[in-house]
Coordinates of C-alpha atoms (C1' of nucleotides) in Angstrom, one line a residue:
Chain A
M1 CA -4.2 8.5 -55.9
A2 CA -5.0 11.2 -53.7
D3 CA -1.9 13.5 -52.0
R4 CA -4.1 13.5 -49.2
V5 CA -2.1 12.9 -46.2
R6 CA -2.2 9.3 -44.3
V7 CA -0.4 8.5 -42.0
R8 CA -0.6 5.0 -39.9
F9 CA 1.1 4.3 -36.7
A10 CA 2.0 0.0 -37.0
P11 CA 2.7 -1.3 -33.9
S12 CA 3.7 -5.2 -33.0
P13 CA 1.1 -6.7 -30.5
T14 CA 5.0 -7.8 -29.1
G15 CA 4.2 -6.2 -24.7
E16 CA 3.7 -3.5 -22.7
P17 CA 2.7 -0.4 -24.9
H18 CA 6.4 1.4 -24.5
I19 CA 7.0 5.3 -23.9
G20 CA 9.1 5.3 -27.2
N21 CA 6.8 3.6 -29.7
I22 CA 3.8 5.9 -28.1
R23 CA 6.0 9.1 -29.1
S24 CA 6.5 7.3 -32.7
A25 CA 2.5 7.2 -32.4
I26 CA 1.9 11.0 -31.1
F27 CA 4.9 12.6 -34.3
D28 CA 2.0 10.3 -36.6
W29 CA -0.9 12.0 -35.2
L30 CA 0.3 15.7 -34.7
F31 CA 1.6 15.4 -38.3
A32 CA -2.0 13.8 -39.5
R33 CA -3.9 16.3 -37.6
H34 CA -2.0 19.3 -39.0
N35 CA -2.2 17.7 -42.6
G36 CA -6.1 17.1 -42.2
G37 CA -5.1 13.7 -43.1
D38 CA -5.5 10.7 -41.5
F39 CA -4.5 8.9 -38.7
I40 CA -4.2 4.7 -38.5
I41 CA -3.3 2.2 -36.7
R42 CA -1.8 -0.7 -38.1
I43 CA -1.4 -3.9 -35.9
E44 CA 2.3 -5.9 -37.1
D45 CA 1.2 -8.8 -36.5
T46 CA 3.0 -11.4 -38.6
D47 CA 5.5 -13.0 -35.7
Q48 CA 3.2 -15.3 -34.6
A49 CA 5.6 -17.1 -32.3
R50 CA 5.9 -13.0 -30.2
K51 CA 2.9 -12.6 -30.4
V52 CA 1.1 -11.1 -26.4
D53 CA -2.5 -11.0 -26.3
G54 CA -3.8 -8.2 -24.9
A55 CA -1.0 -5.7 -25.9
V56 CA -3.2 -3.7 -28.6
E57 CA -6.1 -3.4 -26.9
L58 CA -3.5 -2.1 -23.4
M59 CA -1.7 0.1 -26.7
L60 CA -5.4 1.9 -27.4
E61 CA -5.9 2.6 -23.9
S62 CA -2.9 4.2 -23.7
L63 CA -3.4 6.6 -27.1
K64 CA -6.8 6.8 -26.1
W65 CA -5.8 8.7 -22.9
L66 CA -3.4 11.0 -24.4
G67 CA -6.3 11.8 -26.6
L68 CA -4.8 10.9 -29.7
D69 CA -7.6 10.0 -31.9
W70 CA -7.4 7.5 -34.7
D71 CA -10.0 7.0 -38.1
E72 CA -9.1 3.9 -38.9
G73 CA -8.0 1.1 -37.3
P74 CA -8.5 -2.5 -35.9
D75 CA -11.2 -1.8 -33.4
V76 CA -13.6 0.6 -35.2
G77 CA -12.5 0.0 -39.1
G78 CA -12.0 1.7 -42.5
D79 CA -12.1 1.5 -45.9
Y80 CA -9.1 -0.4 -46.1
G81 CA -9.1 -3.0 -43.6
P82 CA -8.4 -5.4 -42.1
Y83 CA -5.9 -3.9 -40.1
Y84 CA -4.3 -7.2 -38.1
Q85 CA -1.4 -8.0 -40.9
S86 CA -2.3 -11.5 -40.1
E87 CA -6.1 -11.2 -41.8
R88 CA -4.3 -9.6 -44.7
L89 CA -2.3 -12.8 -45.9
V90 CA -4.2 -12.9 -49.0
H91 CA -2.5 -9.5 -50.3
Y92 CA 1.1 -10.1 -49.4
R93 CA 0.6 -13.6 -51.4
E94 CA -0.9 -11.9 -54.5
A95 CA 2.8 -9.3 -54.6
A96 CA 4.4 -12.4 -53.6
R97 CA 3.5 -14.0 -57.0
T98 CA 3.1 -10.9 -58.9
L99 CA 7.2 -10.1 -58.1
L100 CA 7.5 -14.5 -59.3
A101 CA 5.9 -13.5 -62.0
G102 CA 8.5 -10.8 -62.5
G103 CA 11.5 -12.6 -61.7
N104 CA 12.1 -10.1 -58.8
A105 CA 12.1 -12.8 -56.5
Y106 CA 12.1 -17.0 -56.2
H107 CA 12.4 -20.1 -54.3
C108 CA 14.3 -21.0 -51.5
F109 CA 14.9 -23.8 -50.3
C110 CA 17.6 -24.0 -48.2
S111 CA 17.5 -25.0 -44.7
P112 CA 18.1 -22.9 -41.6
E113 CA 20.8 -24.6 -40.7
R114 CA 22.6 -24.4 -44.0
L115 CA 22.2 -20.4 -43.2
S116 CA 23.9 -21.0 -40.4
E117 CA 27.2 -22.1 -41.5
L118 CA 27.2 -19.7 -43.9
R119 CA 27.2 -16.5 -41.8
K120 CA 29.6 -18.1 -39.7
Q121 CA 31.8 -18.6 -42.8
Q122 CA 31.0 -15.6 -44.1
Q123 CA 32.2 -13.9 -40.4
Q124 CA 35.4 -16.3 -41.0
D125 CA 36.4 -14.8 -44.3
G126 CA 35.8 -11.3 -43.0
S127 CA 34.0 -10.1 -46.4
D128 CA 31.7 -7.3 -46.7
V129 CA 29.4 -8.9 -48.2
T130 CA 26.9 -11.2 -46.4
G131 CA 23.7 -12.9 -46.3
Y132 CA 22.1 -14.8 -48.6
D133 CA 25.3 -16.4 -51.0
G134 CA 21.4 -16.9 -53.5
K135 CA 22.3 -20.1 -54.2
C136 CA 18.4 -20.7 -55.3
S137 CA 18.1 -18.1 -57.2
S138 CA 18.7 -19.8 -60.5
L139 CA 16.2 -22.6 -59.7
S140 CA 13.2 -22.3 -62.1
E141 CA 9.6 -21.3 -60.9
G142 CA 8.7 -25.5 -62.6
E143 CA 11.1 -27.3 -60.3
A144 CA 10.8 -25.1 -57.2
Q145 CA 6.6 -26.0 -57.9
S146 CA 7.4 -29.6 -58.2
R147 CA 9.9 -29.5 -54.8
I148 CA 7.1 -28.7 -53.6
A149 CA 4.0 -30.6 -54.6
S150 CA 6.4 -33.3 -53.3
G151 CA 6.0 -32.1 -49.9
E152 CA 9.3 -29.7 -49.4
T153 CA 9.0 -26.3 -47.3
G154 CA 10.6 -23.3 -48.0
V155 CA 10.6 -19.0 -48.3
I156 CA 10.3 -17.1 -51.1
R157 CA 12.8 -14.0 -51.2
F158 CA 13.4 -10.6 -52.9
R159 CA 16.5 -10.8 -55.9
M160 CA 18.1 -7.2 -54.9
P161 CA 20.1 -5.9 -57.9
D162 CA 23.8 -6.5 -57.8
E163 CA 24.5 -3.5 -59.2
G164 CA 24.8 0.4 -59.0
A165 CA 22.8 1.9 -55.3
T166 CA 19.8 2.7 -53.7
V167 CA 19.4 5.8 -53.0
G168 CA 16.6 7.6 -50.8
H169 CA 14.6 10.1 -48.7
D170 CA 14.2 11.2 -45.9
T171 CA 12.3 14.4 -44.5
I172 CA 14.6 14.2 -41.1
H173 CA 18.2 12.7 -42.4
G174 CA 18.1 14.4 -46.4
T175 CA 19.3 12.0 -48.9
V176 CA 20.4 8.4 -48.2
S177 CA 22.2 6.2 -50.0
F178 CA 23.1 2.7 -49.5
E179 CA 25.3 0.0 -52.3
N180 CA 23.0 -2.4 -53.5
R181 CA 25.9 -5.3 -53.6
L182 CA 25.8 -5.1 -50.5
T183 CA 22.0 -6.0 -49.4
D184 CA 21.6 -9.4 -49.6
D185 CA 17.9 -11.6 -51.2
F186 CA 16.2 -10.5 -48.4
V187 CA 13.1 -13.2 -47.7
I188 CA 9.2 -11.9 -48.1
I189 CA 6.8 -14.9 -46.9
K190 CA 8.4 -17.1 -44.5
S191 CA 7.1 -20.8 -44.1
D192 CA 4.9 -20.4 -42.0
G193 CA 3.5 -18.2 -44.9
F194 CA 3.4 -15.5 -43.1
P195 CA 5.0 -12.8 -44.9
T196 CA 7.7 -10.6 -43.2
Y197 CA 8.0 -7.0 -42.1
H198 CA 9.7 -6.2 -45.0
L199 CA 6.7 -7.5 -47.6
A200 CA 4.1 -6.4 -45.2
S201 CA 4.9 -2.7 -44.4
V202 CA 5.5 -1.9 -48.7
V203 CA 2.2 -4.0 -49.4
D204 CA 0.0 -2.1 -46.4
D205 CA 1.5 1.1 -47.0
H206 CA 0.2 1.0 -50.7
L207 CA -2.5 -0.7 -50.0
M208 CA -3.7 1.4 -47.1
E209 CA -2.5 4.6 -49.4
I210 CA -0.3 5.7 -46.7
S211 CA 1.6 9.1 -48.2
H212 CA 3.8 9.4 -44.9
V213 CA 5.9 6.3 -43.5
T214 CA 7.3 7.0 -40.1
R215 CA 9.0 4.8 -37.8
A216 CA 11.7 4.1 -35.8
I217 CA 15.5 5.5 -37.0
E218 CA 16.6 1.5 -37.0
W219 CA 14.7 0.9 -39.8
L220 CA 16.4 3.4 -41.6
S221 CA 18.8 0.9 -42.6
S222 CA 15.7 -1.5 -44.5
L223 CA 14.8 1.4 -46.6
P224 CA 16.6 -0.1 -49.9
R225 CA 15.0 -3.3 -49.1
H226 CA 11.5 -1.2 -49.5
L227 CA 12.6 0.7 -52.3
Q228 CA 13.1 -1.7 -54.3
L229 CA 10.2 -3.4 -53.8
Y230 CA 8.2 -0.6 -54.4
K231 CA 10.2 -0.6 -57.8
A232 CA 9.4 -4.0 -58.2
L233 CA 6.6 -3.8 -57.4
D234 CA 5.8 -0.4 -59.8
W235 CA 4.1 1.4 -56.8
D236 CA 5.3 5.0 -55.6
P237 CA 7.6 5.0 -52.7
P238 CA 5.4 6.7 -49.7
E239 CA 7.7 9.8 -48.1
F240 CA 9.9 8.5 -45.4
A241 CA 10.9 10.2 -42.3
H242 CA 12.9 7.9 -39.8
L243 CA 12.7 9.0 -36.0
P244 CA 15.5 9.2 -33.4
L245 CA 15.0 6.9 -30.4
V246 CA 14.3 7.7 -26.3
L247 CA 16.7 6.5 -24.6
A248 CA 17.4 5.5 -21.0
T249 CA 19.6 8.3 -18.6
D250 CA 22.7 5.4 -19.2
R251 CA 21.9 6.2 -23.2
T252 CA 20.6 2.3 -23.4
K253 CA 17.4 2.7 -24.9
L254 CA 14.8 2.8 -22.5
A255 CA 13.6 -0.4 -20.8
K256 CA 12.0 -2.4 -18.0
R257 CA 14.3 -1.9 -15.4
H258 CA 15.0 1.6 -15.9
G259 CA 11.4 1.6 -14.1
A260 CA 8.4 3.1 -15.3
T261 CA 8.0 2.6 -19.5
S262 CA 4.5 2.8 -20.0
V263 CA 2.9 5.7 -20.4
L264 CA -0.3 3.9 -18.1
E265 CA 2.5 3.9 -15.2
F266 CA 2.6 7.5 -15.6
R267 CA -0.8 7.9 -15.5
E268 CA -0.5 6.2 -12.2
M269 CA 1.8 8.6 -11.4
G270 CA -0.2 11.1 -11.2
M271 CA 0.8 12.8 -14.8
L272 CA -1.8 14.8 -17.1
P273 CA -2.4 13.3 -20.8
S274 CA -1.6 17.2 -22.1
A275 CA 1.4 17.0 -19.9
M276 CA 2.7 13.3 -20.8
L277 CA 1.7 14.4 -24.6
N278 CA 3.6 17.8 -24.3
Y279 CA 6.9 16.3 -22.8
L280 CA 6.9 13.3 -25.2
T281 CA 6.9 15.7 -28.1
L282 CA 9.0 17.4 -27.2
L283 CA 11.1 14.6 -26.7
G284 CA 12.6 15.0 -30.4
W285 CA 10.4 17.9 -31.2
S286 CA 11.1 21.9 -30.7
L287 CA 9.5 24.6 -32.3
D288 CA 11.8 27.4 -31.8
D289 CA 14.2 28.4 -28.7
K290 CA 12.0 29.1 -25.6
T291 CA 8.3 27.7 -26.1
E292 CA 8.8 24.8 -24.6
I293 CA 4.5 24.8 -23.1
F294 CA 2.1 23.5 -25.7
S295 CA -1.7 22.8 -25.3
S296 CA -2.2 19.3 -27.3
E297 CA -4.3 21.9 -30.4
E298 CA -0.8 24.3 -30.5
L299 CA 1.6 21.4 -31.2
I300 CA -1.1 20.4 -33.7
E301 CA -1.2 24.2 -34.9
H302 CA 2.8 24.0 -35.0
F303 CA 3.9 20.1 -35.5
S304 CA 6.1 19.5 -38.5
L305 CA 7.9 16.5 -39.0
E306 CA 11.3 19.1 -40.2
R307 CA 11.9 20.2 -37.5
V308 CA 12.2 16.5 -35.5
S309 CA 15.7 16.3 -34.6
K310 CA 18.0 13.5 -36.1
S311 CA 19.8 12.2 -33.0
D312 CA 18.2 10.6 -29.6
A313 CA 17.2 12.1 -26.7
V314 CA 17.2 10.8 -22.9
F315 CA 14.1 10.7 -21.0
D316 CA 14.2 13.3 -17.6
I317 CA 12.0 12.3 -15.4
E318 CA 12.8 15.1 -13.7
K319 CA 11.4 18.1 -16.3
L320 CA 8.6 15.6 -16.7
N321 CA 8.0 16.4 -13.6
W322 CA 8.0 20.1 -13.5
M323 CA 6.2 19.7 -16.9
N324 CA 2.7 18.3 -15.4
G325 CA 3.5 20.8 -12.4
V326 CA 3.2 24.0 -14.8
H327 CA 0.2 21.9 -16.7
I328 CA -1.7 21.3 -13.6
R329 CA -1.1 25.0 -12.4
D330 CA -2.6 26.0 -16.2
S331 CA -5.5 23.6 -15.1
S332 CA -8.9 25.9 -14.3
P333 CA -9.9 24.3 -10.5
D334 CA -13.3 22.5 -12.3
D335 CA -10.2 20.3 -14.8
L336 CA -8.3 19.8 -12.1
A337 CA -11.3 18.6 -10.1
N338 CA -11.8 15.9 -12.2
A339 CA -8.4 15.4 -12.9
L340 CA -8.4 14.6 -9.0
S341 CA -11.5 12.9 -8.0
S342 CA -11.0 10.3 -10.4
Y343 CA -7.9 10.0 -10.0
W344 CA -8.5 9.4 -6.2
N345 CA -11.5 6.9 -7.4
Q346 CA -8.1 4.9 -9.8
Y347 CA -5.8 5.1 -7.2
P348 CA -7.4 4.9 -3.4
A349 CA -4.8 7.0 -1.8
A350 CA -3.7 5.8 1.8
E351 CA -4.3 9.4 3.1
F352 CA -8.1 8.6 2.5
L353 CA -10.4 6.4 4.5
S354 CA -12.7 6.2 1.0
P355 CA -12.0 8.2 -2.4
P356 CA -12.7 11.4 -2.1
D357 CA -15.6 13.0 -4.3
R358 CA -15.2 15.5 -6.7
D359 CA -16.7 18.4 -3.9
F360 CA -14.4 17.5 -1.6
A361 CA -11.7 17.6 -4.5
L362 CA -13.1 21.0 -5.9
K363 CA -13.1 22.1 -2.0
V364 CA -9.2 21.8 -1.2
I365 CA -7.9 22.5 -4.5
P366 CA -7.0 26.2 -3.4
L367 CA -4.6 24.5 -0.9
V368 CA -2.1 22.1 -3.4
H369 CA -3.2 23.7 -6.2
A370 CA 0.8 25.2 -6.9
R371 CA 2.1 22.3 -4.8
M372 CA 2.0 19.6 -6.7
K373 CA 4.1 17.9 -9.5
T374 CA 1.4 15.2 -9.6
L375 CA -1.9 14.4 -8.8
T376 CA -0.5 11.9 -6.0
D377 CA 1.3 14.8 -5.0
A378 CA -2.5 16.2 -3.2
A379 CA -3.3 13.4 -0.6
P380 CA 0.2 13.9 1.2
L381 CA -0.6 16.8 2.3
L382 CA -4.1 16.6 3.5
P383 CA -4.2 13.8 5.9
F384 CA -5.5 16.0 8.5
F385 CA -9.1 15.9 6.5
F386 CA -9.2 12.5 7.0
Q387 CA -8.5 12.1 10.4
D388 CA -10.8 12.1 13.8
K389 CA -8.6 13.4 16.2
I390 CA -5.1 15.2 14.8
E391 CA -2.0 13.8 14.8
Y392 CA 0.7 15.3 16.9
D393 CA 3.4 14.7 19.9
S394 CA 1.7 17.9 21.6
E395 CA 4.9 19.3 22.2
Q396 CA 5.2 21.3 18.9
L397 CA 2.3 23.2 20.0
V398 CA 4.9 25.5 21.9
Q399 CA 6.6 27.2 19.0
K400 CA 9.9 28.4 19.1
G401 CA 10.5 31.2 21.7
M402 CA 7.1 30.8 23.5
D403 CA 5.9 28.8 26.1
L404 CA 3.3 26.9 28.0
D405 CA 0.7 29.2 29.4
G406 CA 1.3 31.7 26.0
T407 CA 0.6 29.1 23.6
R408 CA -2.4 27.8 25.9
V409 CA -3.8 32.2 25.6
V410 CA -3.1 32.4 21.9
L411 CA -4.8 28.8 21.3
N412 CA -8.4 30.2 23.3
A413 CA -8.1 33.9 22.0
A414 CA -7.9 32.0 18.4
S415 CA -10.6 29.4 18.7
E416 CA -12.9 31.9 20.2
G417 CA -12.5 34.6 17.3
L418 CA -13.1 31.6 15.2
T419 CA -16.2 30.6 17.1
T420 CA -17.4 33.7 16.6
L421 CA -16.4 34.7 12.7
D422 CA -18.7 35.7 9.6
P423 CA -18.4 34.9 7.3
F424 CA -16.0 31.7 7.7
D425 CA -13.7 32.8 4.9
T426 CA -9.9 32.5 4.1
D427 CA -10.4 36.3 4.2
S428 CA -11.4 37.5 7.4
I429 CA -9.9 34.7 8.9
E430 CA -6.5 36.5 7.4
N431 CA -8.6 39.7 9.0
M432 CA -8.8 38.4 12.7
L433 CA -5.9 36.8 13.0
R434 CA -3.2 38.5 12.3
P435 CA -4.5 41.6 14.4
L436 CA -4.7 39.2 17.2
A437 CA -1.1 38.2 16.6
K438 CA -0.6 41.3 17.1
D439 CA -2.9 42.5 20.3
L440 CA -1.3 38.8 21.8
D441 CA 2.2 40.9 21.5
V442 CA 3.4 37.1 19.7
K443 CA 4.7 37.4 16.0
V444 CA 2.0 36.0 13.5
G445 CA 4.2 33.2 12.8
Q446 CA 4.1 31.9 16.2
L447 CA 0.3 31.9 16.2
L448 CA -0.1 30.8 12.6
G449 CA 2.4 28.1 13.0
A450 CA 0.4 26.6 16.8
L451 CA -3.0 27.3 15.1
R452 CA -0.9 24.5 11.8
I453 CA -0.1 21.7 14.6
A454 CA -3.7 22.5 15.9
T455 CA -5.2 21.4 13.3
T456 CA -3.7 19.7 10.5
G457 CA -0.7 17.9 12.6
L458 CA 1.4 19.5 9.8
K459 CA 4.5 20.9 10.0
V460 CA 4.1 22.0 6.6
S461 CA 1.1 22.5 4.9
P462 CA -0.5 23.5 3.2
P463 CA -1.1 27.8 3.8
I464 CA -3.6 27.9 6.9
F465 CA -6.0 30.6 6.0
E466 CA -7.5 28.4 3.5
T467 CA -7.0 25.6 5.0
I468 CA -9.0 26.8 8.1
E469 CA -11.8 27.5 5.3
A470 CA -11.7 24.1 3.9
L471 CA -11.5 22.8 7.2
G472 CA -14.8 24.9 8.2
R473 CA -15.7 26.0 11.9
E474 CA -16.4 23.1 13.5
Q475 CA -13.7 20.8 13.3
T476 CA -11.8 23.9 13.4
V477 CA -12.6 25.3 16.6
K478 CA -12.4 21.8 17.8
S479 CA -9.0 20.9 17.1
I480 CA -7.6 24.1 18.9
Q481 CA -10.3 23.1 22.2
D482 CA -8.4 19.3 21.6
A483 CA -4.9 21.6 21.3
I484 CA -5.3 23.2 24.1
D485 CA -6.2 20.1 26.6
R486 CA -3.2 18.6 25.2
L487 CA -0.9 21.3 26.5
Chain B
rG1 C1' 34.6 -6.9 -40.0
rG2 C1' 30.9 -3.8 -43.9
rC3 C1' 27.2 -1.2 -44.4
rG4 C1' 23.9 3.2 -42.4
rC5 C1' 22.8 6.7 -38.9
rG6 C1' 24.2 10.8 -35.5
rU7 C1' 28.4 13.5 -32.0
rU8 C1' 25.8 21.8 -28.6
rC9 C1' 26.2 23.0 -21.2
rG10 C1' 24.2 16.4 -16.5
rU11 C1' 19.5 16.1 -19.5
rC12 C1' 16.0 18.3 -23.3
rU13 C1' 17.0 21.7 -26.8
rA14 C1' 17.9 27.2 -30.1
rG15 C1' 21.4 28.1 -34.2
rC16 C1' 20.8 26.5 -41.3
rG17 C1' 28.8 31.3 -42.4
rG18 C1' 29.2 37.1 -39.4
rC19 C1' 23.3 39.1 -35.1
rC20 C1' 27.7 33.4 -31.3
rU21 C1' 32.6 36.4 -26.0
rA22 C1' 26.7 30.2 -27.9
rG23 C1' 20.3 31.1 -26.4
rG24 C1' 16.3 29.2 -23.4
rA25 C1' 14.1 25.8 -20.1
rC26 C1' 14.2 20.9 -16.1
rG27 C1' 18.5 19.8 -12.2
rC28 C1' 21.4 22.7 -8.9
rC29 C1' 23.3 27.3 -5.5
rA30 C1' 22.2 32.1 -3.8
rC31 C1' 18.9 35.7 -3.2
rC32 C1' 13.9 38.3 -3.2
rC33 C1' 8.3 37.6 -1.4
rU34 C1' 6.4 35.0 2.4
rU35 C1' 2.0 32.3 8.4
rU36 C1' 5.3 26.6 6.9
rC37 C1' 6.0 24.0 2.3
rA38 C1' 5.4 25.1 -2.5
rA39 C1' 4.5 28.6 -6.6
rG40 C1' 6.1 33.6 -8.7
rG41 C1' 10.3 36.9 -9.4
rU42 C1' 15.9 38.0 -9.5
rG43 C1' 20.7 36.7 -10.2
rG44 C1' 24.4 32.4 -10.9
rA45 C1' 27.8 28.3 -11.8
rG46 C1' 27.4 25.0 -15.9
rA47 C1' 29.3 23.8 -23.4
rU48 C1' 37.3 24.9 -25.4
rC49 C1' 30.1 23.9 -30.2
rA50 C1' 33.5 14.9 -29.9
rC51 C1' 38.9 15.1 -32.3
rG52 C1' 42.2 16.7 -36.1
rG53 C1' 42.4 19.1 -41.1
rG54 C1' 40.5 22.1 -44.9
rU55 C1' 37.2 26.1 -47.6
rU56 C1' 36.8 31.3 -46.7
rC57 C1' 37.8 37.9 -44.6
rG58 C1' 35.3 35.6 -41.7
rA59 C1' 32.8 28.1 -39.3
rA60 C1' 28.8 25.2 -34.4
rU61 C1' 27.4 26.0 -39.0
rC62 C1' 30.7 23.6 -45.6
rC63 C1' 34.5 19.8 -46.8
rC64 C1' 37.2 15.8 -45.2
rG65 C1' 39.5 12.4 -41.9
rU66 C1' 39.5 10.2 -37.3
rA67 C1' 37.0 8.5 -32.3
rC68 C1' 33.1 7.7 -30.0
rG69 C1' 27.7 5.9 -29.9
rC70 C1' 23.4 3.2 -31.4
rG71 C1' 21.7 0.4 -36.0
rC72 C1' 21.3 -3.0 -40.0
rU73 C1' 24.0 -6.8 -41.3
rA74 C1' 17.3 -13.3 -39.0
rC75 C1' 12.6 -18.1 -42.2
rC76 C1' 12.5 -10.4 -35.2
rA77 C1' 10.1 -6.2 -36.1

RNA sequence: GGCGCGUUCGUCUAGCGGCCUAGGACGCCACCCUUUCAAGGUGGAGAUCACGGGUUCGAAUCCCGUACGCGCUACCA
């Protein structure tokens, strides 16, 4: 087997793509791309009962949004397909036959009732050995076949060694060792003919020539099973890396009740895919003691499994918000305009009559660029662009330390100045207005404050010179005249 | 119960025996900048490195134990 790096992301289609799963996918992808290897998606749908329609599509859409691409998978196919485990049953049966023939597996006809009775008994006894007791272990294959022929159904179990220890290696955790006597003869083929995760993943990882298996930490306890399976099948095991979990603030597993848990929800919240990728990667991985803003190219360049942390991490939306703001500020006006207009198109903002186009986005970016943490933050900063008549209480026009007449004078002067100003851009607006305040003997803040209310209706608005330019001469003067009328 | 994994500021983390009276970041506070708000800049509060024993001239770093958390102990993944 070539030592090409091939990693797989193997979600089971049981619901919405969870942040934790996605983070695993990100690590897989980064590792594959860093090593110039293959990134493969395989759907683990061996549990027919828990299957959810549409889950696969949602999963793929999430990955695509984040900018991950895959070389083989359910939608694109590949040389090692099919990529749905439910379509690979022949391979698992073949492996089971091999195991049966080699005496490494046996048929078991114990009823679920006996099994649960057994469990109960073991619990009562406080025995350290739990799990299946090996009752059917000595059944001969001939006997088993005749029971099957007579209509009995059962499962196939793997014969774990009773003695010694299984020692494995994990890239993140180092050497791990397990006593064999504590692991029971686990089921590899269920009575419905489907394989369990243990068999299916081992068979597929081998057949698909997966070089590195990365998966959540909860699988670490199953490592001895998998290692013994590889051994019995006479296959070389891949390298393993068990990843830490993503937790909620209360240190429990991130769940629906904690708020947003799927990437698509974060897209709706106005997160940039690059920020999401950056943040999720840093949740469990670090380069050094200071670098934390990475582009996806930089992540690929630096990522390594060795630097993944051993302990679970709490998902902190505050830090994500900050990081998203950084990515927004790092975006070019062009890229941001694309992001904003398509965001507004997909998730219409209440402030706008209809989704603004890209030109509008480009025009207002100077006003909002440094003021956003998420894409949702832009629209509330800009409602005045879509109001026929700017909305505000007229007494707000009168700034602190000013009176009605003074305000009128100031507004009139500004209106006149703006009517003839040429060119009508931020610099000349500023160069006209500042001296004007001085001439009128009012504070700059008083003049601009009055103009701010008149043109935007907001006490807190984007910078006023830029705003006036974006609004344009006509609308600005109209709003100021309207303000004078309302005084 | 047994087994496995984990444990550094509230949070994400750096640290792989002396550079640590523990560094960075988010958040928080203050100040500066300033047309409001942001952004930016500067500074501050915040961790007896879970606890207890060792080893060593020297330990956040190595070893042992304890506690706590999580996982496995399914014909779920």
